[in-house]
Short mmCIF file of C-alpha atoms and ligand atoms in Angstrom, two decimals:
data_model
loop_
_atom_site.label_atom_id
_atom_site.label_comp_id
_atom_site.label_asym_id
_atom_site.label_seq_id
_atom_site.Cartn_x
_atom_site.Cartn_y
_atom_site.Cartn_z
CA MET A 56 -19.39 -19.74 10.33
CA VAL A 57 -22.07 -17.06 10.02
CA ASP A 58 -23.06 -15.86 6.58
CA SER A 59 -23.05 -12.14 7.06
CA MET A 60 -20.28 -10.59 9.07
CA LYS A 61 -21.29 -8.31 11.92
CA VAL A 62 -18.04 -6.42 11.69
CA GLU A 63 -16.86 -6.01 8.13
CA PHE A 64 -13.17 -5.80 7.34
CA ASN A 65 -13.43 -2.62 5.29
CA GLN A 66 -15.98 -0.12 4.12
CA PRO A 67 -15.00 2.07 1.18
CA LEU A 68 -14.62 5.69 2.23
CA TYR A 69 -17.65 7.84 1.46
CA THR A 70 -17.91 11.36 2.85
CA GLY A 71 -21.13 12.52 1.18
CA GLN A 72 -19.26 15.28 -0.68
CA GLU A 73 -18.58 13.01 -3.67
CA ASP A 74 -22.09 13.21 -5.17
CA ALA A 75 -22.08 16.91 -5.91
CA HIS A 76 -18.66 16.79 -7.56
CA VAL A 77 -19.44 13.72 -9.66
CA LEU A 78 -22.68 15.35 -10.86
CA SER A 79 -20.86 18.55 -11.62
CA ALA A 80 -18.30 16.67 -13.73
CA MET A 81 -21.11 14.91 -15.57
CA HIS A 82 -23.07 18.09 -16.25
CA GLY A 83 -19.98 20.03 -17.22
CA ARG A 84 -19.71 17.48 -20.05
CA CYS A 85 -16.07 17.22 -19.34
CA LEU A 86 -15.67 13.53 -18.75
CA ALA A 87 -12.41 12.44 -20.33
CA GLY A 88 -9.17 12.70 -18.42
CA ASN A 89 -7.11 15.80 -17.68
CA GLY A 90 -10.13 18.00 -16.98
CA THR A 91 -10.86 20.39 -14.14
CA TYR A 92 -11.15 17.80 -11.35
CA THR A 93 -8.05 15.89 -12.44
CA ARG A 94 -6.07 19.12 -12.33
CA LEU A 95 -7.58 20.14 -8.98
CA CYS A 96 -6.58 16.83 -7.43
CA GLN A 97 -3.09 16.89 -8.93
CA GLU A 98 -2.44 20.43 -7.71
CA TRP A 99 -3.72 19.48 -4.27
CA PHE A 100 -1.18 16.64 -4.08
CA GLU A 101 1.67 18.77 -5.40
CA THR A 102 0.97 21.57 -2.93
CA LYS A 103 0.19 19.46 0.11
CA PHE A 104 2.99 16.92 -0.22
CA GLY A 105 5.64 18.85 -2.17
CA PHE A 106 5.68 16.56 -5.22
CA ASN A 107 7.25 18.04 -8.34
CA LYS A 108 4.53 16.42 -10.41
CA ALA A 109 1.44 14.39 -9.58
CA LEU A 110 -0.37 12.57 -12.39
CA MET A 111 -3.62 10.76 -11.71
CA THR A 112 -3.84 7.29 -13.22
CA PRO A 113 -6.59 4.66 -13.50
CA SER A 114 -4.91 2.67 -10.68
CA CYS A 115 -1.70 2.35 -8.71
CA THR A 116 -0.92 -0.63 -10.93
CA HIS A 117 -0.99 1.73 -13.95
CA ALA A 118 1.23 4.21 -12.10
CA LEU A 119 3.84 1.51 -11.48
CA GLU A 120 3.63 0.39 -15.12
CA MET A 121 4.20 3.98 -16.23
CA ALA A 122 7.19 4.20 -13.90
CA ALA A 123 8.67 1.08 -15.49
CA LEU A 124 8.25 2.63 -18.96
CA LEU A 125 9.77 5.91 -17.79
CA ILE A 126 13.01 4.36 -16.55
CA ASN A 127 13.24 2.19 -19.69
CA VAL A 128 13.20 -1.18 -18.03
CA VAL A 129 14.42 -3.77 -20.57
CA PRO A 130 14.96 -7.54 -20.45
CA GLY A 131 18.05 -8.27 -18.38
CA ASP A 132 17.41 -5.49 -15.89
CA GLU A 133 16.95 -6.42 -12.27
CA ILE A 134 14.44 -4.81 -9.92
CA ILE A 135 14.72 -5.24 -6.15
CA MET A 136 11.61 -5.44 -3.98
CA PRO A 137 10.19 -7.33 -1.00
CA SER A 138 8.41 -10.61 -1.72
CA TYR A 139 5.81 -9.60 0.84
CA THR A 140 3.78 -7.33 -1.46
CA PHE A 141 0.96 -7.24 -4.00
CA SER A 142 1.41 -8.76 -7.46
CA SER A 143 1.29 -5.32 -9.13
CA THR A 144 4.62 -4.30 -7.62
CA ALA A 145 6.30 -7.14 -9.52
CA ASN A 146 4.04 -7.23 -12.60
CA ALA A 147 4.86 -3.66 -13.60
CA PHE A 148 8.50 -4.63 -14.11
CA ALA A 149 8.00 -8.27 -15.16
CA LEU A 150 5.88 -6.90 -18.03
CA ARG A 151 9.01 -5.17 -19.34
CA GLY A 152 11.03 -8.38 -19.08
CA ALA A 153 12.94 -7.56 -15.91
CA GLU A 154 14.11 -10.11 -13.39
CA ILE A 155 12.56 -9.58 -9.96
CA VAL A 156 15.01 -9.78 -7.06
CA PHE A 157 13.38 -10.33 -3.69
CA VAL A 158 14.88 -9.40 -0.34
CA ASP A 159 13.62 -10.34 3.11
CA VAL A 160 11.41 -8.07 5.24
CA ARG A 161 12.01 -6.72 8.72
CA GLN A 162 10.15 -8.53 11.46
CA ASP A 163 8.96 -5.33 13.13
CA THR A 164 7.46 -3.49 10.14
CA MET A 165 7.11 -6.12 7.38
CA ASN A 166 8.99 -3.64 5.17
CA MET A 167 12.01 -4.42 2.98
CA ASP A 168 15.03 -4.99 5.28
CA GLU A 169 17.35 -2.16 4.28
CA THR A 170 20.36 -3.92 5.81
CA LEU A 171 19.99 -6.77 3.27
CA LEU A 172 19.54 -4.53 0.27
CA GLU A 173 23.15 -4.11 -0.76
CA GLU A 174 23.55 -7.88 -1.12
CA GLY A 175 20.86 -7.80 -3.81
CA ILE A 176 22.46 -5.05 -5.88
CA SER A 177 24.35 -6.07 -9.04
CA GLU A 178 25.51 -4.22 -12.17
CA LYS A 179 22.13 -5.14 -13.68
CA THR A 180 20.05 -3.48 -10.93
CA LYS A 181 17.91 -0.69 -12.35
CA ALA A 182 15.59 0.14 -9.48
CA ILE A 183 14.63 -0.53 -5.89
CA ILE A 184 10.93 -0.61 -5.02
CA PRO A 185 10.30 0.02 -1.32
CA VAL A 186 6.74 -0.90 -0.33
CA HIS A 187 5.51 1.05 2.69
CA TYR A 188 3.45 -1.67 4.34
CA GLY A 189 0.35 -0.44 6.13
CA GLY A 190 1.43 3.17 5.62
CA ILE A 191 4.50 2.71 7.83
CA SER A 192 7.58 3.94 6.03
CA CYS A 193 10.59 1.92 4.93
CA GLU A 194 13.99 3.17 6.16
CA MET A 195 14.28 5.62 3.27
CA ASP A 196 17.56 7.36 4.21
CA VAL A 197 19.47 4.09 3.96
CA ILE A 198 17.67 3.11 0.74
CA MET A 199 18.29 6.49 -0.93
CA ASN A 200 21.97 6.46 0.05
CA LEU A 201 22.47 3.04 -1.50
CA ALA A 202 20.59 4.08 -4.63
CA GLU A 203 22.80 7.12 -5.00
CA LYS A 204 25.97 5.12 -4.39
CA TYR A 205 25.10 2.63 -7.17
CA GLY A 206 23.22 5.01 -9.50
CA ILE A 207 19.88 3.25 -9.41
CA TYR A 208 16.30 4.48 -9.29
CA VAL A 209 14.00 4.32 -6.29
CA ILE A 210 10.27 4.03 -6.98
CA GLU A 211 8.18 4.03 -3.81
CA ASP A 212 5.16 1.75 -3.88
CA ALA A 213 3.20 4.00 -1.53
CA ALA A 214 -0.13 2.45 -2.58
CA GLN A 215 -1.00 2.33 1.13
CA GLY A 216 0.91 5.45 2.11
CA MET A 217 -1.14 8.58 1.48
CA MET A 218 -1.03 10.95 4.51
CA ALA A 219 1.89 9.05 6.07
CA SER A 220 5.42 10.40 6.35
CA TYR A 221 9.08 9.64 6.99
CA LYS A 222 11.10 12.25 8.92
CA GLY A 223 8.53 14.86 7.98
CA LYS A 224 8.50 13.96 4.25
CA ALA A 225 5.33 12.58 2.68
CA LEU A 226 5.61 8.99 1.49
CA GLY A 227 6.01 9.07 -2.28
CA SER A 228 8.01 12.31 -2.14
CA ILE A 229 11.38 10.72 -1.36
CA GLY A 230 12.25 8.39 -4.26
CA HIS A 231 12.66 9.41 -7.93
CA MET A 232 9.02 8.42 -8.32
CA GLY A 233 6.22 7.10 -6.15
CA SER A 234 2.68 5.80 -6.46
CA TYR A 235 -0.59 5.92 -4.51
CA SER A 236 -3.68 3.77 -4.85
CA PHE A 237 -7.27 4.97 -4.61
CA HIS A 238 -8.74 1.48 -4.81
CA GLU A 239 -11.78 1.13 -2.56
CA THR A 240 -9.76 -0.86 -0.02
CA LYS A 241 -7.33 2.04 0.51
CA ASN A 242 -7.76 5.02 2.85
CA TYR A 243 -9.09 7.31 0.09
CA THR A 244 -10.86 6.20 -3.08
CA SER A 245 -11.65 7.70 -6.45
CA GLY A 246 -14.80 5.62 -6.74
CA GLY A 247 -13.45 2.09 -6.56
CA GLU A 248 -10.34 2.26 -8.73
CA GLY A 249 -7.69 4.92 -9.19
CA GLY A 250 -4.09 5.85 -8.58
CA LEU A 251 -1.44 8.51 -8.70
CA LEU A 252 2.02 8.62 -10.23
CA ILE A 253 4.31 10.92 -8.28
CA ILE A 254 7.36 12.29 -10.07
CA ASN A 255 10.07 13.92 -7.99
CA ASP A 256 12.88 13.65 -10.56
CA LYS A 257 12.10 16.60 -12.84
CA SER A 258 13.89 15.06 -15.83
CA LEU A 259 11.12 12.44 -16.07
CA ILE A 260 8.11 14.80 -16.19
CA ASN A 261 7.87 15.66 -19.89
CA ARG A 262 8.06 12.09 -21.06
CA ALA A 263 5.56 11.02 -18.39
CA GLU A 264 2.97 13.38 -19.85
CA ILE A 265 3.55 11.87 -23.30
CA ILE A 266 3.42 8.24 -22.14
CA ARG A 267 0.20 8.93 -20.27
CA GLU A 268 -1.45 10.41 -23.38
CA LYS A 269 -1.02 7.33 -25.60
CA GLY A 270 2.48 8.38 -26.59
CA THR A 271 1.34 11.75 -27.97
CA ASN A 272 2.26 15.31 -27.03
CA ARG A 273 -1.40 16.17 -26.48
CA THR A 274 -0.61 17.75 -23.09
CA GLN A 275 1.80 20.20 -24.73
CA PHE A 276 -0.82 20.86 -27.40
CA LEU A 277 -3.45 21.69 -24.76
CA LYS A 278 -0.99 24.06 -23.10
CA GLY A 279 -0.56 25.79 -26.48
CA MET A 280 3.09 24.78 -26.75
CA VAL A 281 2.65 23.03 -30.12
CA ASP A 282 -0.02 23.58 -32.79
CA LYS A 283 -0.61 19.91 -33.66
CA TYR A 284 -0.12 16.83 -31.64
CA SER A 285 1.31 13.58 -32.88
CA TRP A 286 2.75 10.24 -31.92
CA CYS A 287 6.08 10.92 -30.19
CA ASP A 288 6.93 7.89 -28.08
CA ILE A 289 5.55 4.60 -26.83
CA GLY A 290 2.68 5.08 -24.41
CA GLY A 291 -0.64 3.88 -23.15
CA SER A 292 -3.98 5.11 -21.87
CA PHE A 293 -2.99 6.07 -18.36
CA LEU A 294 -5.60 8.75 -17.64
CA PRO A 295 -8.56 8.23 -15.31
CA SER A 296 -11.96 9.68 -16.17
CA GLU A 297 -13.05 13.01 -14.66
CA ILE A 298 -15.72 11.08 -12.74
CA GLN A 299 -12.98 9.33 -10.80
CA ALA A 300 -11.16 12.57 -10.06
CA ALA A 301 -14.41 14.26 -8.99
CA TYR A 302 -15.15 11.42 -6.59
CA LEU A 303 -11.69 11.71 -5.04
CA TRP A 304 -11.98 15.49 -4.78
CA GLY A 305 -14.96 14.97 -2.46
CA GLN A 306 -12.56 13.26 -0.07
CA LEU A 307 -9.38 15.33 -0.34
CA GLU A 308 -11.04 18.33 1.27
CA GLN A 309 -11.43 16.22 4.43
CA ALA A 310 -8.21 14.25 4.19
CA THR A 311 -6.87 15.26 7.61
CA VAL A 312 -10.08 14.58 9.53
CA ILE A 313 -10.30 11.17 7.87
CA ASN A 314 -6.69 10.38 8.70
CA GLU A 315 -7.15 11.32 12.36
CA GLY A 316 -10.33 9.22 12.49
CA ARG A 317 -8.49 6.14 11.23
CA ARG A 318 -5.55 6.78 13.59
CA HIS A 319 -7.98 6.93 16.50
CA ILE A 320 -9.36 3.45 15.71
CA TRP A 321 -5.79 2.17 15.28
CA SER A 322 -4.78 3.57 18.69
CA ILE A 323 -7.70 1.89 20.44
CA TYR A 324 -6.57 -1.47 19.06
CA ALA A 325 -2.94 -0.74 19.99
CA GLN A 326 -3.84 0.28 23.54
CA GLU A 327 -6.38 -2.41 24.24
CA LEU A 328 -4.21 -5.21 22.89
CA SER A 329 -0.96 -4.08 24.49
CA ALA A 330 -1.46 -6.27 27.59
CA LEU A 331 -1.61 -9.40 25.42
CA GLU A 332 1.60 -8.32 23.75
CA LYS A 333 3.30 -7.83 27.12
CA GLU A 334 2.27 -11.34 28.08
CA GLY A 335 4.00 -12.57 24.94
CA ARG A 336 0.79 -13.84 23.36
CA ILE A 337 0.76 -11.62 20.26
CA CYS A 338 2.89 -9.06 18.40
CA LEU A 339 1.58 -5.66 17.36
CA PRO A 340 2.74 -3.37 14.52
CA LYS A 341 5.79 -1.23 15.32
CA VAL A 342 6.15 2.35 14.13
CA PRO A 343 9.86 3.28 13.95
CA LEU A 344 11.02 6.66 15.20
CA GLY A 345 10.52 9.35 12.57
CA CYS A 346 7.64 7.55 10.88
CA ARG A 347 4.10 8.88 11.08
CA HIS A 348 1.59 6.29 9.91
CA ASN A 349 -1.88 6.65 8.39
CA ALA A 350 -3.57 3.69 10.08
CA HIS A 351 -4.04 1.87 6.80
CA ILE A 352 -3.75 -1.56 8.43
CA PHE A 353 -3.99 -2.82 11.98
CA TYR A 354 -2.60 -6.32 12.32
CA ILE A 355 -1.66 -8.75 15.04
CA LYS A 356 0.81 -11.60 14.77
CA THR A 357 0.30 -14.77 16.74
CA VAL A 358 3.26 -16.68 18.19
CA LYS A 359 2.65 -19.87 16.22
CA GLN A 360 1.19 -20.29 12.78
CA TYR A 361 -1.55 -22.69 13.91
CA GLU A 362 -2.72 -20.13 16.47
CA ALA A 363 -3.42 -17.75 13.62
CA VAL A 364 -5.59 -20.40 11.97
CA PHE A 365 -7.60 -20.96 15.16
CA LEU A 366 -7.85 -17.28 16.02
CA MET A 367 -9.04 -16.46 12.52
CA ASP A 368 -11.66 -19.14 12.78
CA HIS A 369 -12.75 -17.84 16.20
CA LEU A 370 -13.09 -14.27 14.90
CA ARG A 371 -14.92 -15.23 11.74
CA SER A 372 -17.33 -17.59 13.49
CA ASN A 373 -18.19 -14.68 15.78
CA GLY A 374 -19.00 -12.42 12.85
CA VAL A 375 -15.72 -10.51 12.63
CA SER A 376 -14.19 -10.36 9.20
CA ALA A 377 -10.45 -10.61 9.87
CA VAL A 378 -8.18 -11.47 6.95
CA TYR A 379 -4.67 -12.69 6.18
CA HIS A 380 -2.53 -10.68 3.80
CA TYR A 381 -0.06 -11.44 1.02
CA VAL A 382 1.06 -14.88 -0.01
CA PRO A 383 4.76 -14.04 -0.54
CA LEU A 384 5.37 -13.55 -4.25
CA HIS A 385 8.45 -15.79 -4.40
CA THR A 386 6.25 -18.76 -3.44
CA ALA A 387 3.61 -17.93 -6.07
CA PRO A 388 3.51 -19.78 -9.42
CA ALA A 389 4.01 -16.68 -11.59
CA SER A 390 7.37 -15.93 -9.94
CA ARG A 391 8.93 -19.09 -11.34
CA GLY A 392 11.68 -18.43 -13.85
CA ILE A 393 11.50 -14.64 -13.59
CA SER A 394 12.66 -13.99 -10.05
CA ARG A 395 15.12 -14.94 -7.36
CA PHE A 396 15.40 -14.40 -3.62
CA VAL A 397 18.71 -13.08 -2.36
CA GLY A 398 20.24 -13.42 1.08
CA GLN A 399 18.59 -14.35 4.33
CA HIS A 400 15.01 -15.52 4.23
CA ASP A 401 14.05 -15.53 7.87
CA HIS A 402 10.89 -13.47 8.02
CA THR A 403 8.94 -13.18 4.76
CA THR A 404 7.06 -16.48 4.97
CA SER A 405 7.14 -17.16 8.70
CA GLU A 406 5.88 -13.68 9.64
CA SER A 407 3.19 -13.47 6.98
CA ASP A 408 1.75 -16.84 8.05
CA ARG A 409 1.08 -15.43 11.52
CA LEU A 410 -0.30 -12.05 10.48
CA ILE A 411 -4.01 -11.30 10.78
CA ARG A 412 -5.48 -7.95 9.73
CA LEU A 413 -8.32 -6.61 11.87
CA PRO A 414 -11.27 -4.52 10.63
CA ILE A 415 -10.50 -0.81 10.29
CA TRP A 416 -12.14 1.99 8.34
CA TYR A 417 -13.08 5.61 8.75
CA GLY A 418 -16.30 5.87 10.73
CA MET A 419 -16.02 2.39 12.24
CA ASP A 420 -18.07 2.16 15.41
CA GLU A 421 -15.83 2.15 18.51
CA ASP A 422 -18.07 -0.50 20.07
CA ASP A 423 -17.15 -2.77 17.20
CA VAL A 424 -13.45 -2.17 17.86
CA HIS A 425 -13.96 -3.16 21.49
CA CYS A 426 -15.96 -6.18 20.39
CA VAL A 427 -13.04 -7.38 18.22
CA VAL A 428 -10.60 -6.77 21.09
CA ASP A 429 -12.83 -8.72 23.52
CA LEU A 430 -13.03 -11.66 21.14
CA ILE A 431 -9.24 -11.78 20.88
CA ARG A 432 -8.87 -11.54 24.68
CA ARG A 433 -11.42 -14.29 25.19
CA PHE A 434 -9.58 -16.50 22.71
CA TYR A 435 -6.41 -16.23 24.76
CA GLU A 436 -8.14 -16.42 28.14
CA SER A 437 -10.27 -19.44 27.50
CA LYS A 438 -9.11 -22.77 28.77
CA ASN A 439 -10.32 -24.00 25.46
CA ALA A 440 -7.69 -22.00 23.65
CA GLU A 441 -4.96 -23.56 25.79
CA GLU A 442 -6.32 -26.98 24.97
CA ILE A 443 -6.54 -26.24 21.30
CA LEU A 444 -3.00 -24.97 21.26
CA PHE A 445 -1.51 -27.86 23.20
CA ASP A 446 -3.59 -30.51 21.48
CA SER A 447 -2.41 -29.32 18.12
CA LEU A 448 1.26 -29.75 19.02
CA PRO A 449 2.71 -32.87 17.43
CA ALA A 450 2.17 -35.82 19.76
CA LYS A 451 5.28 -37.38 21.34
CA GLN A 452 6.24 -40.60 19.64
C1 PLP B 116 -3.28 -1.79 -3.49
C2 PLP B 116 -1.86 -1.97 -3.84
C3 PLP B 116 -1.41 -1.92 -5.17
C4 PLP B 116 -2.33 -1.81 -6.34
O1 PLP B 116 -3.16 -0.72 -6.32
P1 PLP B 116 -4.34 -0.58 -7.43
O2 PLP B 116 -4.74 0.84 -7.32
O3 PLP B 116 -5.40 -1.53 -7.00
O4 PLP B 116 -3.76 -0.92 -8.73
C5 PLP B 116 -0.05 -2.01 -5.40
N1 PLP B 116 0.82 -2.16 -4.40
C6 PLP B 116 0.43 -2.25 -3.11
C7 PLP B 116 1.45 -2.40 -2.03
C8 PLP B 116 -0.92 -2.17 -2.79
O5 PLP B 116 -1.31 -2.26 -1.51
#
């Protein structure tokens, strides 16, 4: 294996506009949260995506934790989510003492299988957390109908979903609440860490502003609605610094160009690798009708698990940083005793074991995309690959 990768997996987004805004925030001596840049960003999100309220947070993890506080998750509550997700999706609710109920994912999108959801619903279910994997939407109409039928909340983990949509609606705008991440590995970043809590259910807005300000009504005070502010509720420090908001602002102005740039890279992969898919060698991501994606992830799935191991090795030894994704949460040590898996379990583990994410970022050199594609083609063309694959099958006794 080579030490330095020729083609990195990700490069944090940097447009060059961030510097001026960060300096301006610094020199304006307005550094704490809820300043000019925070408000600019929040208004941008509300206007562009039709959110009733957008509140910037220090991370998407914080946004999910706020959501759990807002719907009063208490021990004994159950929260339904896919097992194929990041730990934060579960932690936010496990921190409040909830039991995590996992359902299987769909093979085509790696999203929560909406047809298995009802099986997981009990009288203890408080919320469903759809995770829009790779910025490709879950089947939200079905999920929202079930939530309405049983009177439960839907909180979209749209950490990967900014600039993606479902039937014309922005991801994050469909459930009662939603969340975005601006971590440096996501499509847009507020300088390494950052997030957004999206509130569509208006009845949750007032309390959200209190919880975010350490349980005080400081926001109302700043708006001149009360003449002193005091401790009103439980809360935390869920505000990012103005520096983070200023950094993000330098990217929002170019959000569409950036999205199209990523989608272009994604399409080259999809086109160039389609022949291998037709030959039955690999599977590519599927974008269901009505979903518009944001090219957050481009992955391929091999047919057999051991092929993924060899292909990964082949890519990495040729200087391409490809990576696996989630270890399903229900197999992880922290899930023991606080979670259960309901219904069929056909895809979560078997699909994730075969999934390899390829390098993608805004500004990635197209030659590098072709280089990755060529390496994958060569892997499948080479006689060597055939030998590796057949040799690794269990020998006949
Ligand atoms: C990145 C991510 C998170 C966490 O986001 P942070 O901003 O790093 O806290 C949560 N859920 C999913 C699905 C993610 O991809």
